[in-house]
Tab-separated table of C-alpha atoms and ligand atoms in Angstrom:
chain	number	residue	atom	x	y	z
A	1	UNK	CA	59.801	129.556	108.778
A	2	UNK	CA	57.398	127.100	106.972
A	3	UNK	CA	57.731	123.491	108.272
A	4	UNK	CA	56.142	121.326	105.747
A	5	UNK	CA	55.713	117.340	105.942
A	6	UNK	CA	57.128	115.915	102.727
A	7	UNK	CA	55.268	112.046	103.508
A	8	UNK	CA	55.816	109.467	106.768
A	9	UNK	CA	57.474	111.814	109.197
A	10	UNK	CA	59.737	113.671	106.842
A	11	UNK	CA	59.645	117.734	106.948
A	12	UNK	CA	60.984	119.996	104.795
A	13	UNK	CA	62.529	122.804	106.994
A	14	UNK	CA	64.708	124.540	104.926
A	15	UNK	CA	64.743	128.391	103.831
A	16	UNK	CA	63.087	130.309	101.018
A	17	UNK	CA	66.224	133.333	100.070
A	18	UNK	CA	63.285	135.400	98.118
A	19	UNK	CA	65.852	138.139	97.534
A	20	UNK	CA	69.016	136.901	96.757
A	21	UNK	CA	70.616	138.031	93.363
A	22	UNK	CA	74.077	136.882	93.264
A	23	UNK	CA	75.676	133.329	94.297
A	24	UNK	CA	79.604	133.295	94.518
A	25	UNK	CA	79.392	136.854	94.268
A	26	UNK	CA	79.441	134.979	90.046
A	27	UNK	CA	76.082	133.556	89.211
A	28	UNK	CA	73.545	136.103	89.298
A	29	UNK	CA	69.883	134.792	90.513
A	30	UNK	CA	66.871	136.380	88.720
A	31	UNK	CA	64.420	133.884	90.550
A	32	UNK	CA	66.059	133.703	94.342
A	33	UNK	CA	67.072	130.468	95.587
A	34	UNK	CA	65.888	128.068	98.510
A	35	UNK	CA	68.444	126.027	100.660
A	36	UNK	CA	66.514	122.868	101.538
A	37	UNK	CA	67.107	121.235	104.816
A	38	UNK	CA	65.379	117.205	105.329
A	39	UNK	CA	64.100	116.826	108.962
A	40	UNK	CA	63.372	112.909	109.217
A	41	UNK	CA	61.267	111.362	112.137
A	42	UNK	CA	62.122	107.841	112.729
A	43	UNK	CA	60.190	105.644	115.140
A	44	UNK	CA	63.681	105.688	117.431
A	45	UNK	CA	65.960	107.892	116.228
A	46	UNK	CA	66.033	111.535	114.270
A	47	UNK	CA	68.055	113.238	111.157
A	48	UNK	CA	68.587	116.229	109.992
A	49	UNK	CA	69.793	116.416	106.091
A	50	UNK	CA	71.945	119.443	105.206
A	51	UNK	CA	71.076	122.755	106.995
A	52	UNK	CA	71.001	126.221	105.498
A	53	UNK	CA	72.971	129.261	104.712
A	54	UNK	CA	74.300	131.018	107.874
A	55	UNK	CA	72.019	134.407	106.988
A	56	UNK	CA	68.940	132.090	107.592
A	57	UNK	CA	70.415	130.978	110.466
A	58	UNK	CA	67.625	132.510	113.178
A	59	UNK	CA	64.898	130.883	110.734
A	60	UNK	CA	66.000	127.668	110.325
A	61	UNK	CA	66.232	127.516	114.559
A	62	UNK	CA	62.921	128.758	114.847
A	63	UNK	CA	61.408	125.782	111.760
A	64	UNK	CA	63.262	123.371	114.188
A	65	UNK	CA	62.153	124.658	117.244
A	66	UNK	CA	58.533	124.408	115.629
A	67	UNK	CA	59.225	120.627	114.648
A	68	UNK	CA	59.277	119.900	118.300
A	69	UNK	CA	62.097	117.485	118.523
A	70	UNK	CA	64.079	116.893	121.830
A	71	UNK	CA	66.803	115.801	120.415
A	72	UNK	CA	68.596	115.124	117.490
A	73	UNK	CA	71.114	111.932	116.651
A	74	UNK	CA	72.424	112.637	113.084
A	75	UNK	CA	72.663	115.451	110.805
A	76	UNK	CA	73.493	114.432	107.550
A	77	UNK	CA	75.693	116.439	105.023
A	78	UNK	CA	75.912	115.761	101.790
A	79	UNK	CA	77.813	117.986	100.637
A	80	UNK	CA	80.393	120.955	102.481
A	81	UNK	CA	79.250	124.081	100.701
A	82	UNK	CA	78.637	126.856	103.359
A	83	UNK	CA	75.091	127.454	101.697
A	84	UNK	CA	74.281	123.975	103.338
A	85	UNK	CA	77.019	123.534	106.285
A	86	UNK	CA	77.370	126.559	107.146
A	87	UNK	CA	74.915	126.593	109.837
A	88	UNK	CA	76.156	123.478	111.354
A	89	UNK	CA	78.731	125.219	114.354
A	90	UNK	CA	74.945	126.345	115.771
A	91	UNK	CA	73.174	123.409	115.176
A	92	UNK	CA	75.355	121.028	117.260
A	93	UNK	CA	75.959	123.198	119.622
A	94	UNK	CA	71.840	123.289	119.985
A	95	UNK	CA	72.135	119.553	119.772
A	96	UNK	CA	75.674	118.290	121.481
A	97	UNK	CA	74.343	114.824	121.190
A	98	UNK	CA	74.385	115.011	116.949
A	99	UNK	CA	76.564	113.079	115.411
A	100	UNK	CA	77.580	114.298	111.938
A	101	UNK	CA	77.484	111.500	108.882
A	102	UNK	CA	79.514	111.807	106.038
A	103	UNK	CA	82.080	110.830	103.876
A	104	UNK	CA	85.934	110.972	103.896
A	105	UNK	CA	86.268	114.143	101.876
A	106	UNK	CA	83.349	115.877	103.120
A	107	UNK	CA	84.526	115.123	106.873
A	108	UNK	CA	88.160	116.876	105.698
A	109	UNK	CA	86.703	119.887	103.835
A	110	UNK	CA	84.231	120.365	107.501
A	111	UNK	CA	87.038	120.220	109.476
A	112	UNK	CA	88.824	123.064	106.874
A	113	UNK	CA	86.032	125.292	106.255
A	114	UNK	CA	83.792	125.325	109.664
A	115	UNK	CA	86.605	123.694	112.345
A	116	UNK	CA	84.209	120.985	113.036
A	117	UNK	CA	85.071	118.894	115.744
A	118	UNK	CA	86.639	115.764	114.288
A	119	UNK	CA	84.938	113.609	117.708
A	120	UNK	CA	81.359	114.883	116.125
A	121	UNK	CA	81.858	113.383	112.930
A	122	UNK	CA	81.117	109.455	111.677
A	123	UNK	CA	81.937	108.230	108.693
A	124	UNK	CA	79.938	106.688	105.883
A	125	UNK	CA	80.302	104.851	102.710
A	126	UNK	CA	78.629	103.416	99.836
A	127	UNK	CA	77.250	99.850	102.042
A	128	UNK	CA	76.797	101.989	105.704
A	129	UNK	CA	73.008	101.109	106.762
A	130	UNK	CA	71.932	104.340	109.615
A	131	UNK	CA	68.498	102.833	111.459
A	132	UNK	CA	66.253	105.446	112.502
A	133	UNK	CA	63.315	102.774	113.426
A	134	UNK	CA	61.381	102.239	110.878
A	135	UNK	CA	63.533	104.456	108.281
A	136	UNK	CA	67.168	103.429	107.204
A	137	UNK	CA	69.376	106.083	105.403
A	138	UNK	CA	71.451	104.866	102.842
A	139	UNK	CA	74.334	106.690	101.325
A	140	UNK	CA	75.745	107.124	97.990
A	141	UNK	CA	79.021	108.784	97.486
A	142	UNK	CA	79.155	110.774	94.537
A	143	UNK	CA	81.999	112.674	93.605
A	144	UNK	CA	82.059	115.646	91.727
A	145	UNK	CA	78.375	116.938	91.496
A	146	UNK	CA	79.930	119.259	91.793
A	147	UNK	CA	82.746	118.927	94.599
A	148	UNK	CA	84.694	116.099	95.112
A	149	UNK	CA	82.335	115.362	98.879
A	150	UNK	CA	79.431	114.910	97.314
A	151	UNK	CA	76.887	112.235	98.687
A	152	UNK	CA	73.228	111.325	97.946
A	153	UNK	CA	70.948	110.026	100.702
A	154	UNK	CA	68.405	107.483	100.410
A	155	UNK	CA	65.072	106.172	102.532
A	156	UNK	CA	64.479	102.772	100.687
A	157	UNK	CA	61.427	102.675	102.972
A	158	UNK	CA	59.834	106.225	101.655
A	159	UNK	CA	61.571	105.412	98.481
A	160	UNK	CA	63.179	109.249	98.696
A	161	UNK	CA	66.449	110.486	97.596
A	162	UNK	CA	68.302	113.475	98.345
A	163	UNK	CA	70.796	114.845	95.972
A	164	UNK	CA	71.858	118.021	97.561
A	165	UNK	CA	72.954	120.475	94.553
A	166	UNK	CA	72.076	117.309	91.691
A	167	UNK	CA	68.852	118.370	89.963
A	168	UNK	CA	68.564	121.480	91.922
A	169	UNK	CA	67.462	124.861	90.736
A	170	UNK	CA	67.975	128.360	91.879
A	171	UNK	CA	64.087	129.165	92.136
A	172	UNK	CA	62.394	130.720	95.143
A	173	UNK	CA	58.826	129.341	95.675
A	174	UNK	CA	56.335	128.556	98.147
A	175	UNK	CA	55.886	125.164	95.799
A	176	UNK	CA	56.853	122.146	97.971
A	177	UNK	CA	56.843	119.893	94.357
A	178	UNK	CA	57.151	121.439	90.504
A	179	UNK	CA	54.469	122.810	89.805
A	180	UNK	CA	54.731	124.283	86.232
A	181	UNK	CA	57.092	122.150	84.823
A	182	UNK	CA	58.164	124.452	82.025
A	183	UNK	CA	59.695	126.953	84.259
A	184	UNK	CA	61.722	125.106	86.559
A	185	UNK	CA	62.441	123.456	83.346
A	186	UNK	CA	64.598	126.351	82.322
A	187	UNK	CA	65.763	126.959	85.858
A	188	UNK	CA	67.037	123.813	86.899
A	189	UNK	CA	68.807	124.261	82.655
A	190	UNK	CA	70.241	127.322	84.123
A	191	UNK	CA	71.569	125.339	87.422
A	192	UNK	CA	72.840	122.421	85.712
A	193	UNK	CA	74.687	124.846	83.044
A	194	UNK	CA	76.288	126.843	85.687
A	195	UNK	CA	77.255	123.828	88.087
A	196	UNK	CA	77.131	120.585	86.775
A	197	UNK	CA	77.870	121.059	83.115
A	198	UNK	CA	81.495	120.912	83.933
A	199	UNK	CA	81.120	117.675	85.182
A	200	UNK	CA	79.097	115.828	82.349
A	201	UNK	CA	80.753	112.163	83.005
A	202	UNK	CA	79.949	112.203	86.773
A	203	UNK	CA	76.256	113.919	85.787
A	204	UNK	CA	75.787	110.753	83.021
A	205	UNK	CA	76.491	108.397	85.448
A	206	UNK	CA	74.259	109.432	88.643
A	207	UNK	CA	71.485	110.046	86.261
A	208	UNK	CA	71.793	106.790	85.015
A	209	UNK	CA	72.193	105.150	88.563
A	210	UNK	CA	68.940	107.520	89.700
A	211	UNK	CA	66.959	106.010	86.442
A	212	UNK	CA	67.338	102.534	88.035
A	213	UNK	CA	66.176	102.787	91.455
A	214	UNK	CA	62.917	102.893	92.887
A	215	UNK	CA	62.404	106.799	93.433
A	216	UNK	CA	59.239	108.530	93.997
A	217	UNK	CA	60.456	111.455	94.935
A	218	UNK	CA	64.006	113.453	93.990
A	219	UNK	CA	64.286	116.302	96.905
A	220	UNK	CA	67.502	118.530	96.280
A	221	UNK	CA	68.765	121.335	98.094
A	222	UNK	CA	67.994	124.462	95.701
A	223	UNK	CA	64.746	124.520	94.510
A	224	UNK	CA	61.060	122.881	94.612
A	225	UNK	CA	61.116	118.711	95.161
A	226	UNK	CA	60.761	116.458	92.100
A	227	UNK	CA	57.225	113.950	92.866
A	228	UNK	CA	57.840	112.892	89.235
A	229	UNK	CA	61.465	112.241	89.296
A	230	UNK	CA	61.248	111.477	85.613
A	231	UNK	CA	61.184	115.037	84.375
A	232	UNK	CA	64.499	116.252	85.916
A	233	UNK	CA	65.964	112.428	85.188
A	234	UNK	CA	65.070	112.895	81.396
A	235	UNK	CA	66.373	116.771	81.369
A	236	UNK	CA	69.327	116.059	83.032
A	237	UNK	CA	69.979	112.843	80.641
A	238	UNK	CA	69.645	115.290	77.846
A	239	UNK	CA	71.592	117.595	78.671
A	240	UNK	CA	74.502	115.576	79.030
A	241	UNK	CA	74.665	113.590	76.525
A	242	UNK	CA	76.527	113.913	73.551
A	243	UNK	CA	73.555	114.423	71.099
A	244	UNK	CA	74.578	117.544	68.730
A	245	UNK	CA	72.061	119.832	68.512
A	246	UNK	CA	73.100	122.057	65.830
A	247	UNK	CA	73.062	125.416	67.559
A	248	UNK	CA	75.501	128.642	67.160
A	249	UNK	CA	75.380	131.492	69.719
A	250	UNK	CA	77.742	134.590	68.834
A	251	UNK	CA	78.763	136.370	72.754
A	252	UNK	CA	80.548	139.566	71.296
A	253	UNK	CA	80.918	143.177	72.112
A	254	UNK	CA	80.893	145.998	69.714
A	255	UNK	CA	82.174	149.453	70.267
A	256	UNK	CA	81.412	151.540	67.380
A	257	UNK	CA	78.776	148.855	65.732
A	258	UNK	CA	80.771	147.532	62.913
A	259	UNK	CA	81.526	144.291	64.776
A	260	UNK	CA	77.794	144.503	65.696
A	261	UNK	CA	76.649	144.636	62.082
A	262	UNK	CA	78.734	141.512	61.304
A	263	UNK	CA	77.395	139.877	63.901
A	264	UNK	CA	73.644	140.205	63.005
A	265	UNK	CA	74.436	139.523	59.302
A	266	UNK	CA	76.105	136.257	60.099
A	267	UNK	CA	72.961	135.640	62.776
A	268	UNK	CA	70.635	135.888	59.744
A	269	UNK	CA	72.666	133.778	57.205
A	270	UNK	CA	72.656	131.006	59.530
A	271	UNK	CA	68.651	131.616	60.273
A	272	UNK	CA	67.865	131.825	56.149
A	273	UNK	CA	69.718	128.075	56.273
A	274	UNK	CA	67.629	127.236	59.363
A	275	UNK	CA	70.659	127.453	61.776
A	276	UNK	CA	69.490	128.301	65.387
A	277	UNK	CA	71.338	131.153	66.289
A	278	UNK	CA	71.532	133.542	69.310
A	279	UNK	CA	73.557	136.430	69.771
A	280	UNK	CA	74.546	137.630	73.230
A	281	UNK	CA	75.786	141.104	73.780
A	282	UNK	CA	78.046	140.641	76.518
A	283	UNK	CA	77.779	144.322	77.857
A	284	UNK	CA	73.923	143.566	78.283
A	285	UNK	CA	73.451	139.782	78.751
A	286	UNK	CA	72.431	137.778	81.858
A	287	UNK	CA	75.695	135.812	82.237
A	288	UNK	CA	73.166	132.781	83.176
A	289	UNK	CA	71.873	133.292	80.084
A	290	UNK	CA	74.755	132.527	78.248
A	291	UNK	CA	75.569	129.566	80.244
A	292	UNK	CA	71.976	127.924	79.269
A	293	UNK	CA	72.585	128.554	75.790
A	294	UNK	CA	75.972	126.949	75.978
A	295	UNK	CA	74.301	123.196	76.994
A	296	UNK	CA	72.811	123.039	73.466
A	297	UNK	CA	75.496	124.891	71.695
A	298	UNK	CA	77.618	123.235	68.973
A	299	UNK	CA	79.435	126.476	67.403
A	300	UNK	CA	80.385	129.707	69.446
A	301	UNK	CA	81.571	132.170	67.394
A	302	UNK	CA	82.945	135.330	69.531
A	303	UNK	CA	82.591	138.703	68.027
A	304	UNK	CA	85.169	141.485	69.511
A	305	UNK	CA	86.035	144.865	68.995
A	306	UNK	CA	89.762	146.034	69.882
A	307	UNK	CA	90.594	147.834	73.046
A	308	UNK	CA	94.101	149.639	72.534
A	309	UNK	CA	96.133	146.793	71.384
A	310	UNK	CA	94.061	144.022	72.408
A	311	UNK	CA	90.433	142.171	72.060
A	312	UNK	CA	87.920	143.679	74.227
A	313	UNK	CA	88.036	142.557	77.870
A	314	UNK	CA	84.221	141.200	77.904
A	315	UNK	CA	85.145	138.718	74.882
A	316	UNK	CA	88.020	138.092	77.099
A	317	UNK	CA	86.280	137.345	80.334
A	318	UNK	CA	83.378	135.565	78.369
A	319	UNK	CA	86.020	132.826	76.944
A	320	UNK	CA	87.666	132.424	80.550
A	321	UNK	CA	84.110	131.725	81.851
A	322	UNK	CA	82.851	129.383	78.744
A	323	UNK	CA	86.531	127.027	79.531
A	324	UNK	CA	84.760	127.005	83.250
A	325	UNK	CA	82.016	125.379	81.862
A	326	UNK	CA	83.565	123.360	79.802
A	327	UNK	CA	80.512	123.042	76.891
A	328	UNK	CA	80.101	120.438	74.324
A	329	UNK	CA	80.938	122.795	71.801
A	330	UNK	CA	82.236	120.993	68.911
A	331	UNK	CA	83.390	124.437	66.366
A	332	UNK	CA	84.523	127.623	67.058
A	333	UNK	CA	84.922	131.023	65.190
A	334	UNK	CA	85.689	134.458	65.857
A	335	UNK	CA	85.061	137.668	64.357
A	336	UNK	CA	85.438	141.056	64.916
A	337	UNK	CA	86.256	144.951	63.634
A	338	UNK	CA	89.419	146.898	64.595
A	339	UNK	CA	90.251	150.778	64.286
A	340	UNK	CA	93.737	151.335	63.878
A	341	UNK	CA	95.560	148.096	65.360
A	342	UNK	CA	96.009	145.784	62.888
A	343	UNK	CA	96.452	142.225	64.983
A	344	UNK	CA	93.154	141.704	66.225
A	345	UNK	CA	93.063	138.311	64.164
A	346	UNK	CA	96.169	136.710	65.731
A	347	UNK	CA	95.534	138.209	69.445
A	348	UNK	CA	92.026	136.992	69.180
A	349	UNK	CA	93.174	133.585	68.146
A	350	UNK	CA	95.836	133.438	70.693
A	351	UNK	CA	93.839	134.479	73.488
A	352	UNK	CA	90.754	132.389	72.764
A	353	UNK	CA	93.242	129.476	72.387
A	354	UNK	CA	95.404	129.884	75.348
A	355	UNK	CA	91.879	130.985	77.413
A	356	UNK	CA	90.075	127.880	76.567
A	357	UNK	CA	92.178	124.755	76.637
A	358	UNK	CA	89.313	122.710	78.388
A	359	UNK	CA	86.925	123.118	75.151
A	360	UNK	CA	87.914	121.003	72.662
A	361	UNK	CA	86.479	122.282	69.411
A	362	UNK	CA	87.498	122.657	65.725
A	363	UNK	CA	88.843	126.140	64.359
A	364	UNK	CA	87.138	127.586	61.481
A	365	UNK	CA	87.618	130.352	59.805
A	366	UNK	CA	87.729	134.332	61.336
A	367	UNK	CA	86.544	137.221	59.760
A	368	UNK	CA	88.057	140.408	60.714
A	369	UNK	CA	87.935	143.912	59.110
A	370	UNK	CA	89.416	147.124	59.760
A	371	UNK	CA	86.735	149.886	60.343
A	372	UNK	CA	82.990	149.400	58.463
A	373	UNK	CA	82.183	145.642	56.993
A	374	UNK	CA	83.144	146.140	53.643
A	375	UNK	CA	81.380	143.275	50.011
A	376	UNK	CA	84.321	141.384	50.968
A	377	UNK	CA	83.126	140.854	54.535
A	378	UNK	CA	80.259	140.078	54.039
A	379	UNK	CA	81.535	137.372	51.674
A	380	UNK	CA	83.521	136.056	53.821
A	381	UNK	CA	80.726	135.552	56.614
A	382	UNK	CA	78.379	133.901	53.909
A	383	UNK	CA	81.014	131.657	53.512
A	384	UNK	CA	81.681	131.184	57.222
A	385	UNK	CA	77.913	130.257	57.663
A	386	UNK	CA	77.962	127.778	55.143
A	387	UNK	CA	80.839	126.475	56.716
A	388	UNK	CA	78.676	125.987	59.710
A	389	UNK	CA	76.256	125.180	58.140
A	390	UNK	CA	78.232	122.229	56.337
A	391	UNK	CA	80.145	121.605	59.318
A	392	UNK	CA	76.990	120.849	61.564
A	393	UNK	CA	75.251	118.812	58.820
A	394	UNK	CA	78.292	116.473	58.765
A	395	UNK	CA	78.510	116.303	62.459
A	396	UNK	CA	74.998	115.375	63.043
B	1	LIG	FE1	74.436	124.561	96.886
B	1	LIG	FE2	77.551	123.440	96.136
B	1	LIG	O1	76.261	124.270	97.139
C-alpha cells in the first residue's frame, strides 16, 4: 500500500477499494471508493486517524509497517462505521500501548459494534487539547454527519481538518488532492445526496463552522483530499441550502408503455416552458443517479403502472428510498396507466403519502388513464405542467 506524506509529518495511509460496487449492500459505486486513514508524526508522540475497512486489513498493516513507527499513542476515530473502525481489534492489538480518542457516543457504539475494550478508550470533547510535540489535535463533535458519533479533527499547527465521511466522495484514485474538479464535483454530489442530504441542518451548520476557520486543507475519509477547501465548502453550502432550483424529475416504471408515453409528453411540455426535467426509468436507472438529481429537485412526479391490484413495486421502493433522503422537494405529482384495476389513483396517493411522511411537499394534481393516453390525457398533463410550471415560478 501507497504511503504518501500529506505536509509536516502527516501520511496518508489509507486504502484505494478499486473494485468495489456496492456500499450497504444499497448504494451502488460506479467509481470505487478509498477509506482514508491520517498517520500523524509528532515531535513526541504519534496518531493514527480512522483506519480502514477490515478486507484491507493486510494492506493497511503492511502501509504502517512501511511508515516505520515503533509505537503508536492514539488512534483517533471519528466516526464508528466498520468501513473506518473496523480494523481497529488488529490495530491495538499490534499496538497495546494505543489509546483510542473519541467521543461519548462513538466510545458506546465501539464498545457495541467491535467489543472494544472500554480501558483502551479516552474520551474527548469539544475544548480537549491532545499534544503530539509540535502538533495538537483538536476535536470537534459533530453529530449527525451522518451518525450521531461523528467528530472532526483538527491540527491548528498544519491548519488541517479531518471530517471523516463530511465532504467525502466515493471515488477511487491514485490523486492524493482533486485533481479535475468537475468530476469529483459530481461524485462528492452523489456522496452528499446519498449520506448527508438527510441531514441538511447539521450539513448547514459544519459548513458554515468549516468556512470560518483557517483550513488549508479538508482531508475526508472517502475520496481524494481537498488543498482548496473552498470548492467542496461552496458545493456543500449549495447544496443545502434552501435555494429552489426549479427542477422536476419523473422516477416511473412502465409496463406496456402507455405510462411511458405520458411520461415523455409531460417531460417535453415542461422542456417547451424551459422546465428542467429528467426522467428516470426505475427498471434501468443508477439508483445514485436518482439520488443526485433529487438535491436540485423541486417537483417529483412518479409515473406507475399497476401490478395486480396495486402500483408497481419499483415506484413503491423508489418513494420508500426518496423519504430516506429526505429531499427539498417542495411539489409532488403522480401519474400513471392501469389495465383493468380501476384504483390506481387512490392506491398511488395513499401509498406515496403513507411512504413519504418525511418529505414535506404540496400535492398537485394526478393524471391517470386506463389503457392508451387518450386527447383528454394529454390535456390533463398540459395542464399539470403549467401547474408546475406556475407553481415553480411562484415559489422562486
Ligand atoms: Fe464511511 Fe459512515 O462511513
Amino acid at each position: 500500500m501507497a504511503v504518501r506524506e500529506i505536509k509536516n509529518n502527516i501520511f496518508h495511509v489509507g486504502s484505494i477499494d478499486w473494485d468495489r460496487r456496492l456500499f450497504d449492500q444499497l448504494i451502488p459505486l460506479p467509481h470505487g471508493t478509498s477509506y482514508n486513514s491520517y498517520l500523524i508524526k509528532g515531535s513526541e508522540k504519534t496518531a493514527l486517524i480512522d483506519t480502514v475497512y477490515p478486507p484491507k486489513l493486510e494492506e493497511f498493516i503492511a502501509g504502517l509497517k512501511k511508515s516505520n513507527i515503533n509505537r503508536l499513542d492514539y488512534i483517533v476515530i471519528n466516526h464508528s462505521e466498520q468501513d473506518h473502525s473496523g480494523s481497529l481489534p488488529a490495530i491495538l492489538e499490534m499496538y497495546p500501548e494505543a489509546q483510542v480518542l473519541t467521543n461519548s457516543k462513538c466510545k458506546e457504539l465501539l464498545i457495541d459494534h467491535l467489543h472494544i475494550d472500554e480501558e483502551r478508550i479516552s474520551l474527548v470533547n469539544d475544548s480537549t487539547e491532545i499534544s503530539l510535540g509540535d502538533k495538537t489535535l483538536k476535536f470537534m463533535i459533530s453529530p449527525w454527519v451522518h451518525w450521531p458519533d461523528t467528530m472532526f479533527t483538527y491540527i491548528p499547527e498544519d491548519k488541517i481538518i479531518f471530517t471523516c465521511d463530511f465532504m467525502g466522495s466515493h471515488f477511487a484514485t491514485s490523486d492524493l488532492y482533486v485533481k479535475h474538479e468537475g468530476v469529483i464535483y459530481e461524485a462528492a454530489k452523489r456522496y452528499y445526496a446519498e449520506i448527508m442530504m438527510p441531514f441538511k441542518q447539521q450539513v448547514k451548520k459544519y459548513t458554515e463552522q468549516l468556512k470560518n476557520m483557517d483550513i488549508e486543507i479538508i482531508a475526508p475519509s472517502h475520496g481524494p483530499l481537498y488543498d482548496k477547501p473552498k470548492f467542496i465548502i461552496d458545493a456543500y453550502s449549495d447544496w443545502a441550502s434552501d435555494d429552489i432550483k426549479g427542477e422536476v424529475i419523473i422516477p416511473y416504471v412502465s409496463m406496456y408503455k402507455s405510462t411511458d408515453k405520458m411520461v415523455k409528453y409531460l417531460a417535453d411540455k415542461l422542456m417547451e416552458k424551459g422546465v428542467k426535467v429528467t426522467p428516470f426509468n426505475l427498471t434501468e436507472t443508477d439508483l445514485g443517479e436518482l439520488a443526485i438529481s433529487l438535491v436540485d429537485a423541486t417537483t417529483i412526479v412518479f409515473g406507475a403502472s399497476m401490478v395486480l391490484a396495486a402500483p408497481h413495486p419499483a415506484v413503491i421502493y423508489a418513494a420508500s428510498i426518496i423519504n430516506a433522503l429526505r429531499p427539498k422537494a417542495k411539489f409532488i405529482s403522480s401519474i400513471g396507466s392501469y389495465g383493468w384495476a380501476v384504483q390506481l389513483g387512490e392506491k398511488m396517493d395513499e401509498q406515496i403519502k403513507a411512504l413519504m411522511p418525511a418529505v414535506k411537499a404540496e400535492k398537485l394534481s394526478s393524471v391517470f388513464v386506463k389503457g392508451l393516453p387518450t386527447d383528454d390525457t394529454y390535456i390533463k398533463l398540459d395542464n399539470l405542467a403549467e401547474e408546475i410550471f406556475n407553481k415553480h415560478k411562484a415559489a422562486m
